[in-house]
Amino acid sequence: MFEVWSLHQLQVYWWCIISLLGGLLVMMFFVQGGQSLLGTLAKTELEKTLIINSLGRKWELTFTTLVLFGGAAFAAFPLFYATSFGGAYWVWLCILFCFILQAVAYEFRSKPANVWGKKTYEIFLYINGYLGVFLIGVAVSTFFSGSSFELGEHNFVYWQSPFRGLEQLQNPANYLLGFALVFLSRILGASYLFNHIDQIIIRQRAKRAILINTLLFLPFFLGFVAWICLKDGFHIVKNGENIGEIVMVSHQYFLAFIEQPYLLAIFLIGVIGVLLGIYLNVFKDYTRSIFILGAGSVLAVMAVFLNVGLGGSAFYPSTYALSSSLTIMNASSSHYTLVAMSYVSLFIPFVLAYIVYVWYCMDRVKISEEEIKKSEHLY
C-alpha cells in the first residue's frame, strides 16, 4: 500500500503522525499540571498523598509519549532530530533532567528510610510540573521564531550560540507558549483530579483552580495566536526559478490557516473543545470533562503543528541562514525508510486502544482516602 505513495505523501503522512503525538503529549501534561497544583489542592498530608498517588498511576504516560515523539522525529525527519537535539542540546538536557526528577520523586518519595524527606521529592515534582512544561513550550515556539544555526558540509550543525538552545529564553515571544502550556497543564490536571478523586473538598478546590488558571491561560494563549498570525513567516517558494528557497513573508501562518481551511477548522474545534470542557467542569460539575478538554487540546496543538509543517513554511527555521531552514521535504528520511516505518505505524491504533482500555480499568473506581490508608504501595 505505502509503496505506491510518493515521497511527499509519505512526508505529509509522517508529519501528521508527529503532530498527533505532539497533541497527545500536551494532553498528557495533566500529570505535570496536577503536580504543580499539589500545594493548592492539598492541605493535609493525607490529601497530598491522595493526589500524588492519583497522578502516580499515569506519570509514565507523559514520559513515554515524549520519547515516542522524539523517536518518530528521529526516524521520519532525522535532520530535524540531529539539528534540534544535537544543536540545542542544553535546553533538551534541561527538559530531560526535569523528567528524571519526576521519575525519582515517584519512585522514592514514600520509600522507608527516606533520609531526604518527602518534601524534597515534592519539590522535584514542582520542578517537573513547572519548568519541564515551560521549556517544552519555549522549544516548540522556535518552530515559529526560528533558531540561530547553519548546516555545513554533510549537514553538520553549526549552532551560533554557546547556550545551545537556552538563548531562546532571551526572546519574550517564546514565553507566550511556555506559560500557556503551564496554565493549560494545570487546567488539565485539576480536571483529571476532579474526575478521579472521590473527595468533595478536593473537587471544590479543583473547580476553583480550573477557573483561576483559565483566566491566566487565556491572555498567554491569545497572545501566542496573535503573535504567530501577525509575524513574518519562513515561506517556501513554490513557483519560479527559486523553488524551495526560504523567504520571509508577512502573516505566513495566518495565511496558511486561511488558504487551508481544514487547519483552521481543526484548530477552532480544538479550542471550542477546551472551552467546553472548562465550562462543564466549573459550571456543570461534569466529572468526565477531562476527556473533552484532552481531545480539544490534542486537536488545537495538532493544528499548530500542521500549520507550520504543511502550511508552506519551514517547520524548523534558521534565522542565521535561511537556506539552512528545515522543511518536511529536505529533512525527511528516504522513501524506503518512510515506507517501512509506515507499516509499523499501522500498529498505533491497537496501542492506543490498549492504553484506553487500561486507563478505563484503572479509573473505573475513584481513588479515595480509605484506599490510600489501606494500600501497601504508595508513591
PDB file of N, CA, C and O in Angstrom, residues 22 33 46 77 100 187 193 204 209 233 253 379:
ATOM      1  N   GLY A  22       2.456  15.210  19.197  1.00  0.00           N
ATOM      2  CA  GLY A  22       2.616  16.480  19.901  1.00  0.00           C
ATOM      3  C   GLY A  22       1.362  16.849  20.667  1.00  0.00           C
ATOM      4  O   GLY A  22       1.425  17.317  21.816  1.00  0.00           O
ATOM      5  N   GLY A  33       0.596  19.184  35.342  1.00  0.00           N
ATOM      6  CA  GLY A  33      -0.280  20.214  35.884  1.00  0.00           C
ATOM      7  C   GLY A  33      -0.779  19.863  37.277  1.00  0.00           C
ATOM      8  O   GLY A  33      -0.834  20.716  38.166  1.00  0.00           O
ATOM      9  N   LEU A  46      -2.429  13.611  54.150  1.00  0.00           N
ATOM     10  CA  LEU A  46      -3.224  12.554  53.529  1.00  0.00           C
ATOM     11  C   LEU A  46      -3.748  13.000  52.165  1.00  0.00           C
ATOM     12  O   LEU A  46      -3.734  12.230  51.197  1.00  0.00           O
ATOM     13  N   PHE A  77      12.216  12.287  10.371  1.00  0.00           N
ATOM     14  CA  PHE A  77      12.895  13.526   9.995  1.00  0.00           C
ATOM     15  C   PHE A  77      14.227  13.606  10.739  1.00  0.00           C
ATOM     16  O   PHE A  77      14.399  14.423  11.649  1.00  0.00           O
ATOM     17  N   ILE A 100      13.635  13.290  34.650  1.00  0.00           N
ATOM     18  CA  ILE A 100      14.355  12.364  35.530  1.00  0.00           C
ATOM     19  C   ILE A 100      13.991  12.640  36.990  1.00  0.00           C
ATOM     20  O   ILE A 100      13.770  11.715  37.779  1.00  0.00           O
ATOM     21  N   ILE A 187      -4.919  23.339  34.175  1.00  0.00           N
ATOM     22  CA  ILE A 187      -6.346  23.138  33.928  1.00  0.00           C
ATOM     23  C   ILE A 187      -6.638  21.654  33.719  1.00  0.00           C
ATOM     24  O   ILE A 187      -7.576  21.090  34.297  1.00  0.00           O
ATOM     25  N   LEU A 193      -8.023  15.404  38.285  1.00  0.00           N
ATOM     26  CA  LEU A 193      -8.202  15.109  39.702  1.00  0.00           C
ATOM     27  C   LEU A 193      -9.662  15.259  40.115  1.00  0.00           C
ATOM     28  O   LEU A 193     -10.156  14.523  40.973  1.00  0.00           O
ATOM     29  N   GLN A 204     -13.879  20.612  45.026  1.00  0.00           N
ATOM     30  CA  GLN A 204     -14.216  22.032  45.108  1.00  0.00           C
ATOM     31  C   GLN A 204     -12.988  22.893  44.828  1.00  0.00           C
ATOM     32  O   GLN A 204     -13.063  23.895  44.112  1.00  0.00           O
ATOM     33  N   ALA A 209      -9.474  26.021  40.987  1.00  0.00           N
ATOM     34  CA  ALA A 209      -8.184  26.061  40.292  1.00  0.00           C
ATOM     35  C   ALA A 209      -8.376  26.117  38.779  1.00  0.00           C
ATOM     36  O   ALA A 209      -7.636  26.817  38.072  1.00  0.00           O
ATOM     37  N   GLY A 233       6.639  35.010   8.429  1.00  0.00           N
ATOM     38  CA  GLY A 233       6.910  33.580   8.476  1.00  0.00           C
ATOM     39  C   GLY A 233       7.953  33.163   7.460  1.00  0.00           C
ATOM     40  O   GLY A 233       8.277  33.904   6.522  1.00  0.00           O
ATOM     41  N   TYR A 253       1.709  32.423   8.696  1.00  0.00           N
ATOM     42  CA  TYR A 253       0.971  31.388   9.413  1.00  0.00           C
ATOM     43  C   TYR A 253      -0.530  31.692   9.437  1.00  0.00           C
ATOM     44  O   TYR A 253      -1.348  30.759   9.413  1.00  0.00           O
ATOM     45  N   TYR A 379       3.060   6.071  46.344  1.00  0.00           N
ATOM     46  CA  TYR A 379       4.072   6.927  45.731  1.00  0.00           C
ATOM     47  C   TYR A 379       4.457   8.028  46.705  1.00  0.00           C
ATOM     48  O   TYR A 379       3.679   8.449  47.530  1.00  0.00           O
TER      49      TYR A 379
END
